[in-house]
């Protein structure tokens, strides 16, 4: 089964979780075995975090390409205010290095070359960290930085994940 088929299979299986009145959100960029996530690659990470935090039960639907042993292969989106960008970027790079995952935080640009603007009017820095060994510690460090609106680490929010591969669908639930 190709990736598109895997996504359809995971979505079909996940329908068992859907009940009337539920809020639904899509997708994820990476998911680790402890059900921590990187989300926000599409640029709506603040709104995605608000929806996830307001949810009674967060179930993630993904194909096997999103399953990773440790977060970080996908660049971590960090939503920032434009004012003081250079100082905010330095603080982010210092924080990621202190958390054991150094890497550059680059301004995301739109197709026309200008800074990508989120639906909330902010900018995004994409941090290329390769491997995040302690997502919770990094999340705490990033949240403490003036100028950071939100980050794409979703830690402790997911209750279950539905992951499809080429031959089956499996469910992983938080212990």
Short mmCIF file of N, CA and C in Angstrom, two decimals:
data_model
loop_
_atom_site.label_atom_id
_atom_site.label_comp_id
_atom_site.label_asym_id
_atom_site.label_seq_id
_atom_site.Cartn_x
_atom_site.Cartn_y
_atom_site.Cartn_z
N UNK A 1 0.85 -1.17 0.00
CA UNK A 1 0.00 0.00 0.00
C UNK A 1 0.90 1.24 0.00
N UNK A 2 0.61 2.21 -0.87
CA UNK A 2 1.41 3.43 -0.93
C UNK A 2 1.05 4.36 0.22
N UNK A 3 1.77 5.48 0.35
CA UNK A 3 1.57 6.41 1.47
C UNK A 3 0.14 6.95 1.48
N UNK A 4 -0.39 7.30 0.32
CA UNK A 4 -1.76 7.80 0.27
C UNK A 4 -2.74 6.74 0.77
N UNK A 5 -2.52 5.49 0.37
CA UNK A 5 -3.36 4.40 0.85
C UNK A 5 -3.22 4.18 2.35
N UNK A 6 -1.99 4.34 2.86
CA UNK A 6 -1.77 4.21 4.30
C UNK A 6 -2.54 5.28 5.06
N UNK A 7 -2.52 6.50 4.55
CA UNK A 7 -3.25 7.60 5.20
C UNK A 7 -4.75 7.31 5.20
N UNK A 8 -5.27 6.82 4.08
CA UNK A 8 -6.70 6.49 4.02
C UNK A 8 -7.04 5.37 5.00
N UNK A 9 -6.19 4.36 5.07
CA UNK A 9 -6.44 3.25 5.99
C UNK A 9 -6.42 3.71 7.45
N UNK A 10 -5.47 4.56 7.79
CA UNK A 10 -5.40 5.08 9.17
C UNK A 10 -6.63 5.92 9.48
N UNK A 11 -7.04 6.76 8.54
CA UNK A 11 -8.22 7.61 8.75
C UNK A 11 -9.48 6.77 8.92
N UNK A 12 -9.63 5.75 8.09
CA UNK A 12 -10.81 4.89 8.19
C UNK A 12 -10.85 4.20 9.55
N UNK A 13 -9.71 3.71 10.01
CA UNK A 13 -9.64 3.04 11.31
C UNK A 13 -9.95 4.03 12.43
N UNK A 14 -9.43 5.25 12.31
CA UNK A 14 -9.61 6.27 13.35
C UNK A 14 -11.05 6.74 13.48
N UNK A 15 -11.87 6.50 12.47
CA UNK A 15 -13.28 6.90 12.55
C UNK A 15 -13.98 6.25 13.74
N UNK A 16 -13.45 5.12 14.20
CA UNK A 16 -14.03 4.45 15.36
C UNK A 16 -13.97 5.33 16.61
N UNK A 17 -13.03 6.29 16.64
CA UNK A 17 -12.88 7.17 17.79
C UNK A 17 -13.81 8.38 17.73
N UNK A 18 -14.35 8.68 16.55
CA UNK A 18 -15.10 9.92 16.36
C UNK A 18 -16.51 9.77 16.91
N UNK A 19 -16.90 10.79 17.69
CA UNK A 19 -18.24 10.85 18.27
C UNK A 19 -18.84 12.22 17.95
N UNK A 20 -20.17 12.33 17.95
CA UNK A 20 -20.81 13.62 17.69
C UNK A 20 -20.30 14.69 18.67
N UNK A 21 -20.06 15.89 18.14
CA UNK A 21 -19.63 17.01 18.98
C UNK A 21 -18.13 17.10 19.18
N UNK A 22 -17.36 16.15 18.68
CA UNK A 22 -15.91 16.18 18.84
C UNK A 22 -15.29 17.24 17.94
N UNK A 23 -14.16 17.81 18.41
CA UNK A 23 -13.33 18.68 17.57
C UNK A 23 -12.31 17.79 16.88
N UNK A 24 -12.11 18.01 15.60
CA UNK A 24 -11.16 17.19 14.86
C UNK A 24 -10.06 18.07 14.27
N UNK A 25 -8.82 17.61 14.35
CA UNK A 25 -7.69 18.28 13.74
C UNK A 25 -6.90 17.25 12.95
N UNK A 26 -6.12 17.66 11.95
CA UNK A 26 -5.40 16.73 11.09
C UNK A 26 -3.89 16.87 11.35
N UNK A 27 -3.67 15.51 11.26
CA UNK A 27 -2.36 15.13 10.88
C UNK A 27 -1.30 15.37 11.90
N UNK A 28 0.01 15.10 11.55
CA UNK A 28 1.20 15.36 12.37
C UNK A 28 2.40 15.32 11.44
N UNK A 29 3.55 15.93 11.86
CA UNK A 29 4.77 15.88 11.05
C UNK A 29 5.69 14.75 11.52
N UNK A 30 5.70 14.49 12.82
CA UNK A 30 6.46 13.37 13.39
C UNK A 30 5.78 12.91 14.67
N UNK A 31 5.89 11.62 14.94
CA UNK A 31 5.40 11.07 16.20
C UNK A 31 6.40 10.06 16.72
N UNK A 32 6.72 10.18 18.01
CA UNK A 32 7.70 9.30 18.66
C UNK A 32 6.97 8.25 19.51
N UNK A 33 7.65 7.19 19.91
CA UNK A 33 7.01 6.12 20.69
C UNK A 33 6.34 6.57 21.99
N UNK A 34 6.81 7.69 22.58
CA UNK A 34 6.15 8.19 23.79
C UNK A 34 4.95 9.08 23.47
N UNK A 35 4.57 9.14 22.18
CA UNK A 35 3.47 9.91 21.65
C UNK A 35 3.69 11.41 21.71
N UNK A 36 4.95 11.82 21.85
CA UNK A 36 5.26 13.24 21.66
C UNK A 36 5.30 13.49 20.15
N UNK A 37 5.01 14.73 19.76
CA UNK A 37 4.85 15.06 18.35
C UNK A 37 5.62 16.31 17.97
N UNK A 38 5.90 16.42 16.69
CA UNK A 38 6.19 17.70 16.07
C UNK A 38 5.03 17.96 15.12
N UNK A 39 4.38 19.11 15.31
CA UNK A 39 3.30 19.55 14.45
C UNK A 39 3.57 20.99 14.06
N UNK A 40 2.89 21.44 13.03
CA UNK A 40 2.99 22.84 12.64
C UNK A 40 3.75 23.08 11.37
N UNK A 41 4.11 22.02 10.67
CA UNK A 41 4.83 22.19 9.42
C UNK A 41 4.07 23.00 8.39
N UNK A 42 2.74 22.98 8.49
CA UNK A 42 1.92 23.76 7.59
C UNK A 42 1.78 25.22 8.00
N UNK A 43 2.26 25.53 9.21
CA UNK A 43 2.26 26.92 9.65
C UNK A 43 1.18 27.31 10.63
N UNK A 44 0.30 26.39 11.01
CA UNK A 44 -0.79 26.73 11.93
C UNK A 44 -0.55 26.16 13.32
N UNK A 45 0.71 26.14 13.78
CA UNK A 45 1.00 25.42 15.02
C UNK A 45 0.35 26.04 16.24
N UNK A 46 0.21 27.36 16.32
CA UNK A 46 -0.46 27.98 17.46
C UNK A 46 -1.90 27.50 17.54
N UNK A 47 -2.61 27.55 16.43
CA UNK A 47 -4.00 27.11 16.43
C UNK A 47 -4.10 25.61 16.68
N UNK A 48 -3.17 24.84 16.13
CA UNK A 48 -3.18 23.39 16.38
C UNK A 48 -2.95 23.10 17.85
N UNK A 49 -2.06 23.85 18.50
CA UNK A 49 -1.79 23.64 19.93
C UNK A 49 -3.01 24.01 20.76
N UNK A 50 -3.72 25.09 20.38
CA UNK A 50 -4.93 25.47 21.10
C UNK A 50 -5.98 24.37 20.99
N UNK A 51 -6.19 23.84 19.79
CA UNK A 51 -7.17 22.76 19.60
C UNK A 51 -6.76 21.53 20.40
N UNK A 52 -5.48 21.16 20.33
CA UNK A 52 -5.01 19.98 21.05
C UNK A 52 -5.17 20.14 22.56
N UNK A 53 -4.85 21.32 23.07
CA UNK A 53 -4.95 21.57 24.51
C UNK A 53 -6.39 21.58 24.99
N UNK A 54 -7.31 21.98 24.12
CA UNK A 54 -8.73 22.04 24.48
C UNK A 54 -9.43 20.70 24.31
N UNK A 55 -8.76 19.73 23.70
CA UNK A 55 -9.36 18.44 23.42
C UNK A 55 -9.40 17.56 24.65
N UNK A 56 -10.51 16.85 24.80
CA UNK A 56 -10.60 15.87 25.89
C UNK A 56 -9.74 14.65 25.59
N UNK A 57 -9.59 14.32 24.30
CA UNK A 57 -8.80 13.16 23.89
C UNK A 57 -8.18 13.48 22.53
N UNK A 58 -6.86 13.45 22.48
CA UNK A 58 -6.14 13.73 21.24
C UNK A 58 -5.67 12.42 20.63
N UNK A 59 -6.22 12.10 19.47
CA UNK A 59 -5.85 10.90 18.73
C UNK A 59 -5.20 11.35 17.43
N UNK A 60 -3.99 10.89 17.19
CA UNK A 60 -3.24 11.28 16.00
C UNK A 60 -3.36 10.19 14.95
N UNK A 61 -3.55 10.61 13.71
CA UNK A 61 -3.66 9.70 12.57
C UNK A 61 -2.46 9.94 11.68
N UNK A 62 -1.73 8.87 11.32
CA UNK A 62 -0.53 9.07 10.51
C UNK A 62 -0.19 7.80 9.73
N UNK A 63 0.60 8.01 8.68
CA UNK A 63 1.18 6.86 7.99
C UNK A 63 2.54 6.59 8.62
N UNK A 64 3.11 5.43 8.31
CA UNK A 64 4.34 5.01 8.98
C UNK A 64 5.53 5.94 8.74
N UNK A 65 5.49 6.77 7.71
CA UNK A 65 6.61 7.68 7.45
C UNK A 65 6.74 8.74 8.54
N UNK A 66 5.69 8.95 9.32
CA UNK A 66 5.71 9.95 10.40
C UNK A 66 6.24 9.36 11.71
N UNK A 67 6.29 8.05 11.80
CA UNK A 67 6.75 7.36 13.02
C UNK A 67 8.28 7.40 13.07
N UNK A 68 8.83 7.93 14.15
CA UNK A 68 10.28 8.05 14.30
C UNK A 68 10.69 7.56 15.68
N UNK A 69 11.93 7.12 15.81
CA UNK A 69 12.41 6.66 17.12
C UNK A 69 12.64 7.83 18.06
N UNK A 70 13.00 8.98 17.51
CA UNK A 70 13.17 10.21 18.29
C UNK A 70 12.81 11.40 17.40
N UNK A 71 12.16 12.39 17.97
CA UNK A 71 11.79 13.58 17.20
C UNK A 71 13.02 14.33 16.74
N UNK A 72 12.88 15.07 15.65
CA UNK A 72 13.94 15.96 15.21
C UNK A 72 14.33 15.86 13.76
N UNK A 73 13.99 14.78 13.12
CA UNK A 73 14.29 14.67 11.68
C UNK A 73 13.57 15.77 10.92
N UNK A 74 12.32 16.02 11.28
CA UNK A 74 11.54 17.12 10.69
C UNK A 74 11.92 18.41 11.42
N UNK A 75 12.19 19.48 10.71
CA UNK A 75 12.55 20.73 11.39
C UNK A 75 11.44 21.19 12.34
N UNK A 76 11.83 21.61 13.52
CA UNK A 76 10.88 22.04 14.54
C UNK A 76 10.41 23.46 14.25
N UNK A 77 9.12 23.66 13.95
CA UNK A 77 8.63 25.01 13.72
C UNK A 77 8.44 25.74 15.06
N UNK A 78 8.88 26.98 15.08
CA UNK A 78 8.75 27.82 16.27
C UNK A 78 8.14 29.14 15.81
N UNK A 79 6.95 29.43 16.29
CA UNK A 79 6.25 30.66 15.90
C UNK A 79 6.75 31.81 16.77
N UNK A 80 7.17 32.87 16.11
CA UNK A 80 7.77 34.01 16.81
C UNK A 80 7.14 35.33 16.34
N UNK A 81 7.25 36.36 17.20
CA UNK A 81 6.84 37.69 16.77
C UNK A 81 7.97 38.28 15.93
N UNK A 82 7.64 39.05 14.91
CA UNK A 82 8.69 39.62 14.06
C UNK A 82 9.63 40.57 14.80
N UNK A 83 9.10 41.35 15.76
CA UNK A 83 9.93 42.30 16.48
C UNK A 83 11.01 41.55 17.27
N UNK A 84 12.23 41.97 17.13
CA UNK A 84 13.34 41.36 17.88
C UNK A 84 13.74 40.00 17.36
N UNK A 85 13.51 39.75 16.08
CA UNK A 85 13.76 38.42 15.50
C UNK A 85 15.18 37.93 15.76
N UNK A 86 16.18 38.77 15.56
CA UNK A 86 17.57 38.33 15.73
C UNK A 86 17.83 37.87 17.16
N UNK A 87 17.34 38.62 18.13
CA UNK A 87 17.54 38.26 19.53
C UNK A 87 16.79 36.97 19.87
N UNK A 88 15.58 36.85 19.34
CA UNK A 88 14.79 35.64 19.59
C UNK A 88 15.47 34.43 18.97
N UNK A 89 15.98 34.58 17.77
CA UNK A 89 16.67 33.47 17.11
C UNK A 89 17.90 33.04 17.92
N UNK A 90 18.69 34.01 18.39
CA UNK A 90 19.87 33.66 19.21
C UNK A 90 19.46 32.91 20.47
N UNK A 91 18.39 33.38 21.11
CA UNK A 91 17.91 32.70 22.33
C UNK A 91 17.45 31.28 22.03
N UNK A 92 16.78 31.09 20.90
CA UNK A 92 16.32 29.75 20.50
C UNK A 92 17.52 28.84 20.25
N UNK A 93 18.50 29.32 19.52
CA UNK A 93 19.68 28.50 19.23
C UNK A 93 20.48 28.19 20.49
N UNK A 94 20.51 29.11 21.44
CA UNK A 94 21.16 28.85 22.73
C UNK A 94 20.38 27.79 23.50
N UNK A 95 19.07 27.91 23.50
CA UNK A 95 18.21 26.96 24.22
C UNK A 95 18.30 25.55 23.63
N UNK A 96 18.31 25.45 22.30
CA UNK A 96 18.38 24.12 21.69
C UNK A 96 19.74 23.48 21.98
N UNK A 97 20.79 24.28 21.94
CA UNK A 97 22.13 23.74 22.25
C UNK A 97 22.18 23.28 23.70
N UNK A 98 21.62 24.06 24.61
CA UNK A 98 21.62 23.69 26.03
C UNK A 98 20.79 22.43 26.29
N UNK A 99 19.81 22.18 25.43
CA UNK A 99 18.98 20.98 25.56
C UNK A 99 19.61 19.78 24.84
N UNK A 100 20.81 19.95 24.31
CA UNK A 100 21.52 18.84 23.68
C UNK A 100 21.17 18.60 22.23
N UNK A 101 20.53 19.55 21.59
CA UNK A 101 20.16 19.38 20.18
C UNK A 101 20.43 20.68 19.42
N UNK A 102 21.70 21.01 19.27
CA UNK A 102 22.03 22.27 18.58
C UNK A 102 21.68 22.21 17.10
N UNK A 103 21.39 23.37 16.57
CA UNK A 103 21.10 23.46 15.14
C UNK A 103 20.61 24.85 14.81
N UNK A 104 20.69 25.20 13.55
CA UNK A 104 20.25 26.53 13.14
C UNK A 104 18.73 26.66 13.13
N UNK A 105 18.26 27.87 13.45
CA UNK A 105 16.85 28.21 13.36
C UNK A 105 16.71 29.20 12.22
N UNK A 106 16.12 28.74 11.13
CA UNK A 106 16.06 29.55 9.91
C UNK A 106 14.66 30.10 9.69
N UNK A 107 14.59 31.35 9.25
CA UNK A 107 13.32 31.97 8.96
C UNK A 107 12.65 31.26 7.79
N UNK A 108 11.41 30.84 8.00
CA UNK A 108 10.64 30.22 6.92
C UNK A 108 10.21 31.33 5.95
N UNK A 109 10.35 31.04 4.68
CA UNK A 109 9.98 32.02 3.65
C UNK A 109 8.87 31.45 2.78
N UNK A 110 8.04 32.34 2.27
CA UNK A 110 6.99 31.94 1.35
C UNK A 110 7.58 31.84 -0.05
N UNK A 111 6.78 31.41 -0.99
CA UNK A 111 7.28 31.22 -2.35
C UNK A 111 7.83 32.49 -2.99
N UNK A 112 7.33 33.65 -2.55
CA UNK A 112 7.80 34.91 -3.12
C UNK A 112 9.07 35.42 -2.45
N UNK A 113 9.59 34.66 -1.48
CA UNK A 113 10.84 35.03 -0.81
C UNK A 113 10.66 35.86 0.44
N UNK A 114 9.46 36.32 0.72
CA UNK A 114 9.20 37.08 1.93
C UNK A 114 9.00 36.13 3.11
N UNK A 115 9.08 36.69 4.31
CA UNK A 115 8.85 35.87 5.50
C UNK A 115 7.44 35.26 5.44
N UNK A 116 7.35 33.97 5.74
CA UNK A 116 6.06 33.29 5.81
C UNK A 116 5.31 33.87 7.01
N UNK A 117 4.06 34.24 6.81
CA UNK A 117 3.24 34.81 7.87
C UNK A 117 2.18 33.80 8.27
N UNK A 118 2.10 33.49 9.56
CA UNK A 118 1.11 32.53 10.04
C UNK A 118 -0.27 33.15 10.00
N UNK A 119 -1.28 32.31 10.22
CA UNK A 119 -2.65 32.81 10.25
C UNK A 119 -2.89 33.74 11.44
N UNK A 120 -1.98 33.78 12.39
CA UNK A 120 -2.07 34.69 13.53
C UNK A 120 -1.18 35.92 13.37
N UNK A 121 -0.52 36.04 12.21
CA UNK A 121 0.29 37.22 11.93
C UNK A 121 1.73 37.16 12.41
N UNK A 122 2.19 35.97 12.78
CA UNK A 122 3.56 35.81 13.27
C UNK A 122 4.45 35.19 12.19
N UNK A 123 5.70 35.04 12.50
CA UNK A 123 6.66 34.38 11.61
C UNK A 123 7.04 33.04 12.21
N UNK A 124 7.68 32.20 11.41
CA UNK A 124 8.14 30.88 11.88
C UNK A 124 9.63 30.74 11.64
N UNK A 125 10.32 30.27 12.67
CA UNK A 125 11.70 29.82 12.54
C UNK A 125 11.65 28.30 12.54
N UNK A 126 12.29 27.67 11.57
CA UNK A 126 12.37 26.21 11.51
C UNK A 126 13.74 25.80 12.04
N UNK A 127 13.74 25.08 13.16
CA UNK A 127 14.99 24.66 13.79
C UNK A 127 15.35 23.25 13.32
N UNK A 128 16.50 23.15 12.64
CA UNK A 128 17.01 21.86 12.15
C UNK A 128 17.84 21.23 13.24
N UNK A 129 17.22 20.36 14.04
CA UNK A 129 17.86 19.84 15.25
C UNK A 129 18.31 18.39 15.13
N UNK A 130 17.86 17.68 14.13
CA UNK A 130 18.22 16.29 13.86
C UNK A 130 17.67 15.29 14.88
N UNK A 131 17.93 15.49 16.17
CA UNK A 131 17.47 14.54 17.19
C UNK A 131 17.20 15.29 18.49
N UNK A 132 15.97 15.18 18.97
CA UNK A 132 15.58 15.83 20.23
C UNK A 132 15.45 14.73 21.27
N UNK A 133 16.43 14.62 22.15
CA UNK A 133 16.43 13.51 23.11
C UNK A 133 15.46 13.74 24.27
N UNK A 134 15.17 14.99 24.61
CA UNK A 134 14.25 15.29 25.71
C UNK A 134 13.28 16.38 25.27
N UNK A 135 12.20 16.00 24.56
CA UNK A 135 11.27 16.99 24.05
C UNK A 135 10.66 17.89 25.14
N UNK A 136 10.36 17.33 26.30
CA UNK A 136 9.75 18.12 27.37
C UNK A 136 10.70 19.22 27.84
N UNK A 137 11.97 18.89 28.04
CA UNK A 137 12.93 19.89 28.49
C UNK A 137 13.10 20.99 27.44
N UNK A 138 13.16 20.60 26.18
CA UNK A 138 13.28 21.59 25.12
C UNK A 138 12.02 22.46 25.05
N UNK A 139 10.86 21.86 25.16
CA UNK A 139 9.61 22.62 25.15
C UNK A 139 9.60 23.67 26.25
N UNK A 140 10.04 23.28 27.44
CA UNK A 140 10.09 24.21 28.57
C UNK A 140 11.05 25.36 28.30
N UNK A 141 12.20 25.05 27.75
CA UNK A 141 13.18 26.10 27.43
C UNK A 141 12.64 27.07 26.38
N UNK A 142 12.01 26.53 25.33
CA UNK A 142 11.48 27.40 24.28
C UNK A 142 10.35 28.27 24.78
N UNK A 143 9.48 27.71 25.62
CA UNK A 143 8.34 28.46 26.14
C UNK A 143 8.77 29.64 27.01
N UNK A 144 9.97 29.58 27.56
CA UNK A 144 10.46 30.63 28.44
C UNK A 144 11.11 31.80 27.69
N UNK A 145 11.21 31.72 26.38
CA UNK A 145 11.90 32.75 25.60
C UNK A 145 10.93 33.84 25.18
N UNK A 146 11.26 35.08 25.54
CA UNK A 146 10.47 36.23 25.09
C UNK A 146 10.57 36.30 23.56
N UNK A 147 9.45 36.46 22.92
CA UNK A 147 9.41 36.50 21.46
C UNK A 147 8.91 35.21 20.85
N UNK A 148 8.97 34.11 21.60
CA UNK A 148 8.40 32.84 21.11
C UNK A 148 6.92 32.82 21.47
N UNK A 149 6.09 32.69 20.45
CA UNK A 149 4.65 32.62 20.66
C UNK A 149 4.26 31.19 21.02
N UNK A 150 4.77 30.23 20.26
CA UNK A 150 4.49 28.81 20.48
C UNK A 150 5.50 28.00 19.70
N UNK A 151 5.63 26.74 20.05
CA UNK A 151 6.53 25.84 19.34
C UNK A 151 5.75 24.60 18.94
N UNK A 152 6.31 23.85 18.00
CA UNK A 152 5.63 22.69 17.45
C UNK A 152 5.83 21.40 18.21
N UNK A 153 6.39 21.45 19.42
CA UNK A 153 6.49 20.24 20.24
C UNK A 153 5.18 20.05 20.99
N UNK A 154 4.54 18.91 20.77
CA UNK A 154 3.32 18.56 21.47
C UNK A 154 3.69 17.42 22.42
N UNK A 155 3.88 17.74 23.67
CA UNK A 155 4.37 16.77 24.65
C UNK A 155 3.29 16.54 25.71
N UNK A 156 2.95 15.28 25.94
CA UNK A 156 1.97 14.94 26.97
C UNK A 156 0.52 15.23 26.58
N UNK A 157 0.26 15.51 25.33
CA UNK A 157 -1.10 15.85 24.90
C UNK A 157 -1.82 14.69 24.20
N UNK A 158 -1.07 13.78 23.60
CA UNK A 158 -1.64 12.72 22.78
C UNK A 158 -1.99 11.50 23.63
N UNK A 159 -3.22 11.02 23.47
CA UNK A 159 -3.64 9.80 24.18
C UNK A 159 -3.48 8.55 23.33
N UNK A 160 -3.58 8.70 22.00
CA UNK A 160 -3.48 7.53 21.13
C UNK A 160 -3.04 7.96 19.74
N UNK A 161 -2.45 7.02 19.03
CA UNK A 161 -2.05 7.24 17.64
C UNK A 161 -2.50 6.04 16.82
N UNK A 162 -3.01 6.35 15.63
CA UNK A 162 -3.38 5.32 14.66
C UNK A 162 -2.36 5.42 13.54
N UNK A 163 -1.55 4.37 13.39
CA UNK A 163 -0.46 4.38 12.42
C UNK A 163 -0.69 3.27 11.40
N UNK A 164 -0.71 3.64 10.14
CA UNK A 164 -0.88 2.66 9.07
C UNK A 164 0.44 2.44 8.36
N UNK A 165 0.73 1.18 8.03
CA UNK A 165 1.87 0.87 7.17
C UNK A 165 1.35 0.15 5.93
N UNK A 166 2.24 -0.45 5.18
CA UNK A 166 1.83 -1.05 3.90
C UNK A 166 0.92 -2.26 4.05
N UNK A 167 0.87 -2.85 5.24
CA UNK A 167 0.07 -4.07 5.38
C UNK A 167 -1.01 -4.02 6.45
N UNK A 168 -0.91 -3.11 7.41
CA UNK A 168 -1.93 -3.08 8.46
C UNK A 168 -1.97 -1.71 9.14
N UNK A 169 -2.87 -1.64 10.11
CA UNK A 169 -3.05 -0.43 10.92
C UNK A 169 -2.88 -0.84 12.37
N UNK A 170 -2.10 -0.06 13.10
CA UNK A 170 -1.94 -0.36 14.53
C UNK A 170 -2.29 0.87 15.34
N UNK A 171 -2.67 0.62 16.57
CA UNK A 171 -3.00 1.70 17.48
C UNK A 171 -2.03 1.67 18.65
N UNK A 172 -1.51 2.83 18.99
CA UNK A 172 -0.59 2.95 20.13
C UNK A 172 -1.30 3.86 21.12
N UNK A 173 -1.45 3.41 22.35
CA UNK A 173 -2.13 4.22 23.36
C UNK A 173 -1.17 4.55 24.49
N UNK A 174 -1.40 5.74 25.08
CA UNK A 174 -0.58 6.15 26.22
C UNK A 174 -0.85 5.20 27.38
N UNK A 175 0.20 4.82 28.06
CA UNK A 175 0.05 3.88 29.20
C UNK A 175 -0.66 4.57 30.36
#
